[in-house]
PDB file of C-alpha atoms in Angstrom:
ATOM      1  CA  MET A   1      -1.736 -15.238 -53.441  1.00 61.00           C
ATOM      2  CA  LEU A   2      -4.035 -12.743 -51.641  1.00 67.00           C
ATOM      3  CA  LEU A   3      -7.099 -15.155 -52.227  1.00 78.00           C
ATOM      4  CA  ALA A   4      -5.021 -18.072 -50.705  1.00 82.00           C
ATOM      5  CA  ALA A   5      -4.159 -15.886 -47.656  1.00 79.00           C
ATOM      6  CA  VAL A   6      -7.686 -14.881 -47.132  1.00 82.00           C
ATOM      7  CA  ALA A   7      -8.967 -18.524 -47.432  1.00 91.00           C
ATOM      8  CA  ALA A   8      -6.301 -19.578 -44.986  1.00 95.00           C
ATOM      9  CA  GLY A   9      -7.285 -16.691 -42.648  1.00 95.00           C
ATOM     10  CA  ALA A  10     -10.990 -17.705 -42.896  1.00 96.00           C
ATOM     11  CA  ALA A  11     -10.150 -21.164 -41.657  1.00 97.00           C
ATOM     12  CA  LEU A  12      -8.203 -19.886 -38.713  1.00 97.00           C
ATOM     13  CA  TYR A  13     -10.878 -17.337 -37.929  1.00 97.00           C
ATOM     14  CA  ALA A  14     -13.674 -19.816 -37.993  1.00 96.00           C
ATOM     15  CA  THR A  15     -11.721 -22.128 -35.492  1.00 96.00           C
ATOM     16  CA  TYR A  16     -10.338 -19.620 -33.024  1.00 95.00           C
ATOM     17  CA  CYS A  17     -12.308 -16.269 -33.288  1.00 95.00           C
ATOM     18  CA  SER A  18     -15.889 -16.705 -34.784  1.00 95.00           C
ATOM     19  CA  SER A  19     -17.369 -18.099 -31.464  1.00 93.00           C
ATOM     20  CA  CYS A  20     -16.871 -14.718 -29.862  1.00 93.00           C
ATOM     21  CA  HIS A  21     -16.642 -12.203 -32.649  1.00 95.00           C
ATOM     22  CA  GLY A  22     -19.320 -13.815 -35.015  1.00 95.00           C
ATOM     23  CA  SER A  23     -19.093 -15.604 -38.330  1.00 94.00           C
ATOM     24  CA  ARG A  24     -18.611 -12.281 -40.218  1.00 93.00           C
ATOM     25  CA  GLY A  25     -17.119 -10.066 -37.463  1.00 94.00           C
ATOM     26  CA  GLN A  26     -20.592  -8.877 -36.340  1.00 95.00           C
ATOM     27  CA  GLY A  27     -19.669  -9.204 -32.719  1.00 93.00           C
ATOM     28  CA  SER A  28     -21.671 -10.805 -29.770  1.00 93.00           C
ATOM     29  CA  GLU A  29     -22.376 -10.246 -26.222  1.00 90.00           C
ATOM     30  CA  VAL A  30     -18.900 -11.240 -25.184  1.00 89.00           C
ATOM     31  CA  ALA A  31     -16.848  -9.592 -27.939  1.00 91.00           C
ATOM     32  CA  PRO A  32     -16.972  -6.413 -29.918  1.00 91.00           C
ATOM     33  CA  PRO A  33     -17.639  -6.282 -33.754  1.00 94.00           C
ATOM     34  CA  LEU A  34     -14.587  -6.446 -36.107  1.00 94.00           C
ATOM     35  CA  VAL A  35     -16.654  -4.602 -38.925  1.00 93.00           C
ATOM     36  CA  GLY A  36     -14.892  -1.314 -39.344  1.00 90.00           C
ATOM     37  CA  THR A  37     -12.020  -2.206 -36.966  1.00 91.00           C
ATOM     38  CA  PRO A  38      -8.696  -0.989 -38.347  1.00 91.00           C
ATOM     39  CA  ALA A  39      -6.363  -3.733 -39.489  1.00 93.00           C
ATOM     40  CA  ALA A  40      -3.679  -2.338 -37.160  1.00 95.00           C
ATOM     41  CA  GLU A  41      -5.956  -3.053 -34.041  1.00 95.00           C
ATOM     42  CA  VAL A  42      -6.666  -6.534 -35.256  1.00 95.00           C
ATOM     43  CA  HIS A  43      -2.982  -7.219 -35.917  1.00 97.00           C
ATOM     44  CA  LEU A  44      -1.998  -5.760 -32.475  1.00 96.00           C
ATOM     45  CA  MET A  45      -4.317  -8.002 -30.599  1.00 95.00           C
ATOM     46  CA  LEU A  46      -2.990 -11.004 -32.255  1.00 96.00           C
ATOM     47  CA  ASP A  47       0.608 -10.011 -32.315  1.00 96.00           C
ATOM     48  CA  THR A  48       0.755  -9.268 -28.649  1.00 94.00           C
ATOM     49  CA  GLY A  49      -1.134 -12.529 -27.702  1.00 93.00           C
ATOM     50  CA  ARG A  50      -4.027 -10.678 -26.281  1.00 91.00           C
ATOM     51  CA  MET A  51      -6.328 -12.588 -28.612  1.00 93.00           C
ATOM     52  CA  PRO A  52      -7.600 -15.242 -28.774  1.00 91.00           C
ATOM     53  CA  ALA A  53      -8.831 -14.326 -25.163  1.00 85.00           C
ATOM     54  CA  ALA A  54      -8.555 -16.986 -22.510  1.00 78.00           C
ATOM     55  CA  VAL A  55     -11.683 -15.792 -20.965  1.00 77.00           C
ATOM     56  CA  PRO A  56     -14.045 -13.414 -22.783  1.00 71.00           C
ATOM     57  CA  GLY A  57     -14.607 -10.054 -21.151  1.00 65.00           C
ATOM     58  CA  VAL A  58     -11.326 -10.121 -19.148  1.00 66.00           C
ATOM     59  CA  ASN A  59      -8.768  -7.311 -19.479  1.00 60.00           C
ATOM     60  CA  GLU A  60      -6.129  -9.224 -21.467  1.00 68.00           C
ATOM     61  CA  ILE A  61      -2.383  -8.851 -20.946  1.00 77.00           C
ATOM     62  CA  ALA A  62       0.429  -9.214 -23.557  1.00 84.00           C
ATOM     63  CA  ARG A  63       1.649 -12.808 -23.824  1.00 88.00           C
ATOM     64  CA  PRO A  64       3.449 -14.832 -26.547  1.00 92.00           C
ATOM     65  CA  PRO A  65       1.206 -14.900 -29.682  1.00 94.00           C
ATOM     66  CA  ALA A  66      -0.717 -17.938 -30.343  1.00 94.00           C
ATOM     67  CA  PHE A  67      -0.089 -17.698 -34.102  1.00 97.00           C
ATOM     68  CA  SER A  68       2.867 -17.405 -36.458  1.00 97.00           C
ATOM     69  CA  PRO A  69       3.491 -14.056 -38.171  1.00 96.00           C
ATOM     70  CA  ALA A  70       2.217 -15.670 -41.442  1.00 96.00           C
ATOM     71  CA  GLN A  71      -1.075 -16.856 -39.673  1.00 97.00           C
ATOM     72  CA  ILE A  72      -1.539 -13.449 -38.089  1.00 97.00           C
ATOM     73  CA  SER A  73      -1.363 -11.864 -41.485  1.00 95.00           C
ATOM     74  CA  GLN A  74      -3.733 -14.340 -42.899  1.00 96.00           C
ATOM     75  CA  ILE A  75      -6.423 -13.598 -40.175  1.00 96.00           C
ATOM     76  CA  VAL A  76      -5.826  -9.836 -40.544  1.00 95.00           C
ATOM     77  CA  GLN A  77      -6.468 -10.207 -44.375  1.00 92.00           C
ATOM     78  CA  TYR A  78      -9.627 -12.138 -43.684  1.00 94.00           C
ATOM     79  CA  ALA A  79     -10.810  -9.678 -41.032  1.00 94.00           C
ATOM     80  CA  ARG A  80     -10.386  -6.796 -43.506  1.00 91.00           C
ATOM     81  CA  SER A  81     -12.948  -8.473 -45.922  1.00 90.00           C
ATOM     82  CA  PHE A  82     -15.482  -7.629 -43.203  1.00 92.00           C
ATOM     83  CA  THR A  83     -15.023  -3.831 -43.999  1.00 87.00           C
ATOM     84  CA  PRO A  84     -15.338  -2.083 -47.351  1.00 76.00           C
ATOM     85  CA  GLN A  85     -11.941  -1.501 -48.783  1.00 68.00           C
ATOM     86  CA  SER A  86     -12.577   2.203 -48.928  1.00 50.00           C
ATOM     87  CA  SER A  87     -12.659   2.395 -45.132  1.00 52.00           C
ATOM     88  CA  ALA A  88      -9.940  -0.184 -44.294  1.00 55.00           C
ATOM     89  CA  SER A  89      -6.645   1.291 -43.045  1.00 68.00           C
ATOM     90  CA  PRO A  90      -3.235  -0.438 -43.749  1.00 80.00           C
ATOM     91  CA  LEU A  91      -0.746  -1.379 -41.150  1.00 90.00           C
ATOM     92  CA  PRO A  92       1.735   1.288 -40.048  1.00 92.00           C
ATOM     93  CA  ILE A  93       5.182   1.157 -41.523  1.00 92.00           C
ATOM     94  CA  PRO A  94       7.773   1.859 -38.754  1.00 94.00           C
ATOM     95  CA  ARG A  95      11.048   3.521 -39.595  1.00 95.00           C
ATOM     96  CA  ARG A  96      14.161   4.366 -37.483  1.00 94.00           C
ATOM     97  CA  GLY A  97      13.550   7.260 -35.142  1.00 96.00           C
ATOM     98  CA  ASN A  98      15.419   9.506 -32.753  1.00 97.00           C
ATOM     99  CA  ALA A  99      15.386   8.268 -29.126  1.00 95.00           C
ATOM    100  CA  VAL A 100      16.236  11.734 -27.703  1.00 95.00           C
ATOM    101  CA  ALA A 101      13.283  13.422 -29.490  1.00 97.00           C
ATOM    102  CA  GLY A 102      11.117  10.370 -28.546  1.00 97.00           C
ATOM    103  CA  ARG A 103      11.847  10.732 -24.815  1.00 95.00           C
ATOM    104  CA  VAL A 104      10.358  14.286 -24.823  1.00 96.00           C
ATOM    105  CA  LEU A 105       7.191  13.052 -26.774  1.00 97.00           C
ATOM    106  CA  PHE A 106       6.886   9.973 -24.541  1.00 97.00           C
ATOM    107  CA  ILE A 107       6.976  12.115 -21.422  1.00 95.00           C
ATOM    108  CA  GLU A 108       4.409  14.439 -22.811  1.00 96.00           C
ATOM    109  CA  ASN A 109       1.954  11.838 -24.157  1.00 96.00           C
ATOM    110  CA  CYS A 110       2.637   8.460 -22.599  1.00 95.00           C
ATOM    111  CA  ALA A 111       4.418   8.561 -19.275  1.00 93.00           C
ATOM    112  CA  ALA A 112       1.330   9.539 -17.204  1.00 91.00           C
ATOM    113  CA  CYS A 113       0.064   6.031 -17.710  1.00 92.00           C
ATOM    114  CA  HIS A 114       3.030   3.903 -18.749  1.00 92.00           C
ATOM    115  CA  GLY A 115       5.554   5.405 -16.467  1.00 88.00           C
ATOM    116  CA  ALA A 116       8.607   7.531 -17.465  1.00 84.00           C
ATOM    117  CA  THR A 117      10.550   4.435 -18.257  1.00 84.00           C
ATOM    118  CA  ALA A 118       7.698   2.467 -19.827  1.00 88.00           C
ATOM    119  CA  GLY A 119       7.340   0.025 -16.917  1.00 86.00           C
ATOM    120  CA  GLY A 120       3.600   0.120 -16.918  1.00 85.00           C
ATOM    121  CA  ALA A 121       1.235   0.962 -14.109  1.00 81.00           C
ATOM    122  CA  SER A 122      -2.364   0.609 -12.869  1.00 78.00           C
ATOM    123  CA  VAL A 123      -4.660   3.362 -14.370  1.00 82.00           C
ATOM    124  CA  GLY A 124      -7.618   2.578 -12.056  1.00 78.00           C
ATOM    125  CA  TYR A 125     -10.939   0.671 -12.339  1.00 77.00           C
ATOM    126  CA  GLY A 126      -9.059  -2.604 -12.842  1.00 74.00           C
ATOM    127  CA  ASN A 127      -7.289  -1.246 -15.972  1.00 81.00           C
ATOM    128  CA  VAL A 128      -3.569  -1.510 -16.466  1.00 83.00           C
ATOM    129  CA  ALA A 129      -1.183   0.452 -18.883  1.00 87.00           C
ATOM    130  CA  PRO A 130       1.175  -2.556 -19.695  1.00 88.00           C
ATOM    131  CA  PRO A 131       4.905  -2.419 -19.597  1.00 89.00           C
ATOM    132  CA  LEU A 132       6.309  -1.870 -22.956  1.00 91.00           C
ATOM    133  CA  ALA A 133       9.637  -3.701 -22.640  1.00 87.00           C
ATOM    134  CA  GLY A 134       9.999  -5.818 -25.681  1.00 87.00           C
ATOM    135  CA  ALA A 135       7.271  -4.052 -27.706  1.00 93.00           C
ATOM    136  CA  SER A 136       8.165  -3.886 -31.336  1.00 95.00           C
ATOM    137  CA  PRO A 137       8.142  -0.487 -33.261  1.00 96.00           C
ATOM    138  CA  LEU A 138       5.065  -1.949 -35.198  1.00 97.00           C
ATOM    139  CA  GLN A 139       3.178  -2.778 -31.896  1.00 97.00           C
ATOM    140  CA  VAL A 140       4.016   0.762 -30.568  1.00 97.00           C
ATOM    141  CA  ALA A 141       2.743   2.421 -33.752  1.00 97.00           C
ATOM    142  CA  GLU A 142      -0.412   0.235 -33.843  1.00 97.00           C
ATOM    143  CA  ALA A 143      -1.322   1.023 -30.287  1.00 96.00           C
ATOM    144  CA  ILE A 144      -0.749   4.682 -30.684  1.00 97.00           C
ATOM    145  CA  ARG A 145      -2.946   4.813 -33.850  1.00 96.00           C
ATOM    146  CA  THR A 146      -5.710   2.514 -32.567  1.00 94.00           C
ATOM    147  CA  GLY A 147      -5.996   3.185 -28.875  1.00 93.00           C
ATOM    148  CA  PRO A 148      -6.599  -0.394 -27.517  1.00 90.00           C
ATOM    149  CA  GLY A 149      -8.672  -0.674 -24.271  1.00 86.00           C
ATOM    150  CA  VAL A 150      -8.709   2.593 -22.294  1.00 88.00           C
ATOM    151  CA  MET A 151      -5.839   3.992 -24.041  1.00 93.00           C
ATOM    152  CA  PRO A 152      -6.649   7.057 -26.140  1.00 94.00           C
ATOM    153  CA  ARG A 153      -6.197   7.137 -29.953  1.00 94.00           C
ATOM    154  CA  PHE A 154      -3.636   9.513 -31.309  1.00 96.00           C
ATOM    155  CA  ASP A 155      -4.361  10.689 -34.771  1.00 94.00           C
ATOM    156  CA  ALA A 156      -1.702  12.085 -37.193  1.00 94.00           C
ATOM    157  CA  ASP A 157      -2.630  15.748 -36.223  1.00 95.00           C
ATOM    158  CA  VAL A 158      -1.531  14.947 -32.595  1.00 96.00           C
ATOM    159  CA  LEU A 159       1.397  12.554 -33.228  1.00 97.00           C
ATOM    160  CA  THR A 160       2.851  12.286 -36.751  1.00 97.00           C
ATOM    161  CA  ASP A 161       4.290   9.000 -38.107  1.00 96.00           C
ATOM    162  CA  HIS A 162       7.758  10.531 -37.526  1.00 97.00           C
ATOM    163  CA  ASP A 163       6.853  11.331 -33.883  1.00 98.00           C
ATOM    164  CA  ILE A 164       5.719   7.700 -33.456  1.00 98.00           C
ATOM    165  CA  ASP A 165       9.084   6.491 -34.952  1.00 98.00           C
ATOM    166  CA  ASP A 166      10.825   8.520 -32.306  1.00 98.00           C
ATOM    167  CA  ILE A 167       8.747   7.235 -29.379  1.00 97.00           C
ATOM    168  CA  ALA A 168       9.299   3.622 -30.497  1.00 97.00           C
ATOM    169  CA  SER A 169      13.068   4.331 -30.621  1.00 96.00           C
ATOM    170  CA  TYR A 170      12.998   5.736 -27.089  1.00 95.00           C
ATOM    171  CA  ILE A 171      11.140   2.640 -25.865  1.00 95.00           C
ATOM    172  CA  GLY A 172      13.623   0.435 -27.561  1.00 94.00           C
ATOM    173  CA  PHE A 173      16.470   2.473 -25.942  1.00 92.00           C
ATOM    174  CA  VAL A 174      14.961   2.082 -22.512  1.00 90.00           C
ATOM    175  CA  HIS A 175      14.453  -1.631 -22.846  1.00 85.00           C
ATOM    176  CA  ALA A 176      18.003  -2.170 -24.061  1.00 85.00           C
ATOM    177  CA  HIS A 177      19.644  -0.028 -21.318  1.00 76.00           C
ATOM    178  CA  ALA A 178      17.255  -0.062 -18.359  1.00 63.00           C
ATOM    179  CA  ASN A 179      19.332  -2.524 -16.127  1.00 60.00           C
ATOM    180  CA  LEU A 180      22.646  -0.674 -16.706  1.00 59.00           C
ATOM    181  CA  PRO A 181      23.997   0.981 -13.446  1.00 56.00           C
ATOM    182  CA  ARG A 182      23.374   4.404 -15.058  1.00 56.00           C
ATOM    183  CA  GLY A 183      20.479   3.429 -17.224  1.00 55.00           C
ATOM    184  CA  PRO A 184      17.087   5.105 -17.529  1.00 54.00           C
ATOM    185  CA  ALA A 185      15.568   2.977 -14.670  1.00 53.00           C
ATOM    186  CA  ALA A 186      18.406   3.431 -12.329  1.00 49.00           C
ATOM    187  CA  GLY A 187      17.872   4.856  -8.952  1.00 49.00           C
ATOM    188  CA  GLY A 188      14.726   3.429  -7.492  1.00 53.00           C
ATOM    189  CA  ILE A 189      12.418   0.545  -6.649  1.00 55.00           C
ATOM    190  CA  THR A 190       9.496  -0.130  -8.953  1.00 54.00           C
ATOM    191  CA  LEU A 191       7.294  -1.842  -6.367  1.00 51.00           C
ATOM    192  CA  ALA A 192       5.965  -4.093  -9.191  1.00 50.00           C
ATOM    193  CA  HIS A 193       4.696  -1.094 -11.116  1.00 48.00           C
ATOM    194  CA  VAL A 194       1.370  -0.883  -9.244  1.00 50.00           C
ATOM    195  CA  GLY A 195       0.942   2.718  -9.674  1.00 51.00           C
ATOM    196  CA  PRO A 196       1.624   6.023  -7.931  1.00 54.00           C
ATOM    197  CA  VAL A 197      -1.389   5.839  -5.499  1.00 54.00           C
ATOM    198  CA  ALA A 198      -0.504   2.365  -4.219  1.00 57.00           C
ATOM    199  CA  GLU A 199       3.199   3.173  -4.268  1.00 59.00           C
ATOM    200  CA  GLY A 200       2.502   6.333  -2.168  1.00 65.00           C
ATOM    201  CA  PHE A 201       0.519   4.309   0.300  1.00 63.00           C
ATOM    202  CA  VAL A 202       3.500   2.007   0.748  1.00 65.00           C
ATOM    203  CA  ALA A 203       5.723   4.979   1.305  1.00 67.00           C
ATOM    204  CA  TRP A 204       3.347   6.447   3.932  1.00 68.00           C
ATOM    205  CA  LEU A 205       2.992   2.982   5.597  1.00 74.00           C
ATOM    206  CA  PHE A 206       6.694   2.511   5.921  1.00 73.00           C
ATOM    207  CA  GLY A 207       7.366   6.108   6.791  1.00 76.00           C
ATOM    208  CA  LEU A 208       4.685   6.277   9.634  1.00 78.00           C
ATOM    209  CA  GLY A 209       5.771   2.939  10.877  1.00 77.00           C
ATOM    210  CA  ALA A 210       9.351   4.089  11.200  1.00 79.00           C
ATOM    211  CA  LEU A 211       8.157   7.406  12.854  1.00 79.00           C
ATOM    212  CA  LEU A 212       6.035   5.476  15.399  1.00 80.00           C
ATOM    213  CA  LEU A 213       8.896   3.217  16.246  1.00 81.00           C
ATOM    214  CA  PHE A 214      11.202   6.262  16.734  1.00 75.00           C
ATOM    215  CA  ILE A 215       8.628   7.975  19.008  1.00 81.00           C
ATOM    216  CA  ARG A 216       8.172   4.802  21.048  1.00 76.00           C
ATOM    217  CA  ARG A 217      11.872   4.538  21.404  1.00 77.00           C
ATOM    218  CA  ILE A 218      12.411   8.007  22.657  1.00 79.00           C
ATOM    219  CA  GLY A 219       9.442   7.778  24.845  1.00 67.00           C
ATOM    220  CA  THR A 220      10.847   4.770  26.741  1.00 65.00           C
ATOM    221  CA  THR A 221      14.340   6.235  27.056  1.00 55.00           C
ATOM    222  CA  ASP A 222      15.321   7.234  30.556  1.00 56.00           C
TER     223      ASP A 222
END
């Protein structure tokens, strides 16, 4: 069964991945090597639709995956064959967590980039911390453990598996309740989640504009 999955993954990899990542995951000028890459990172890129990349070298955003769950598993199995089994890591196994504890952990470790309600934001230099609405517990765990893009990797001595379950539970709670009148995202305008610098500029622009109009009004009053 495993050999059949690897064979099916090899065919998919040759068709959709090898032109950028190399025939045996050695990488190229437009894509990093997959040798030594954790299975969780490969799975995350495929499961979130970031790979196959529409344009090599572009900061990919999450979109519907191009492959079925079975096909993703097959490609991951094949990609693991590039790395000696002793150094290949398995996929995380998410479990139900505590959303209250997860909120504290999320604010401490994630909110600076993803926002307090996981809405995403710009983190500078053309990089974006994506919104996490709809992210599955497995995707959350994979991202925390592998650190895709400019995101730091959190090892078990920083965030335990139990901590990750709590964070994923909080993200799920926010996604399910965000639009309620008293939900986590109530009380403000997100301004498309473009980040605190740009949002602060917008606030100054409107604030100064209103102040100038007020000054002009009182200056022309008899």
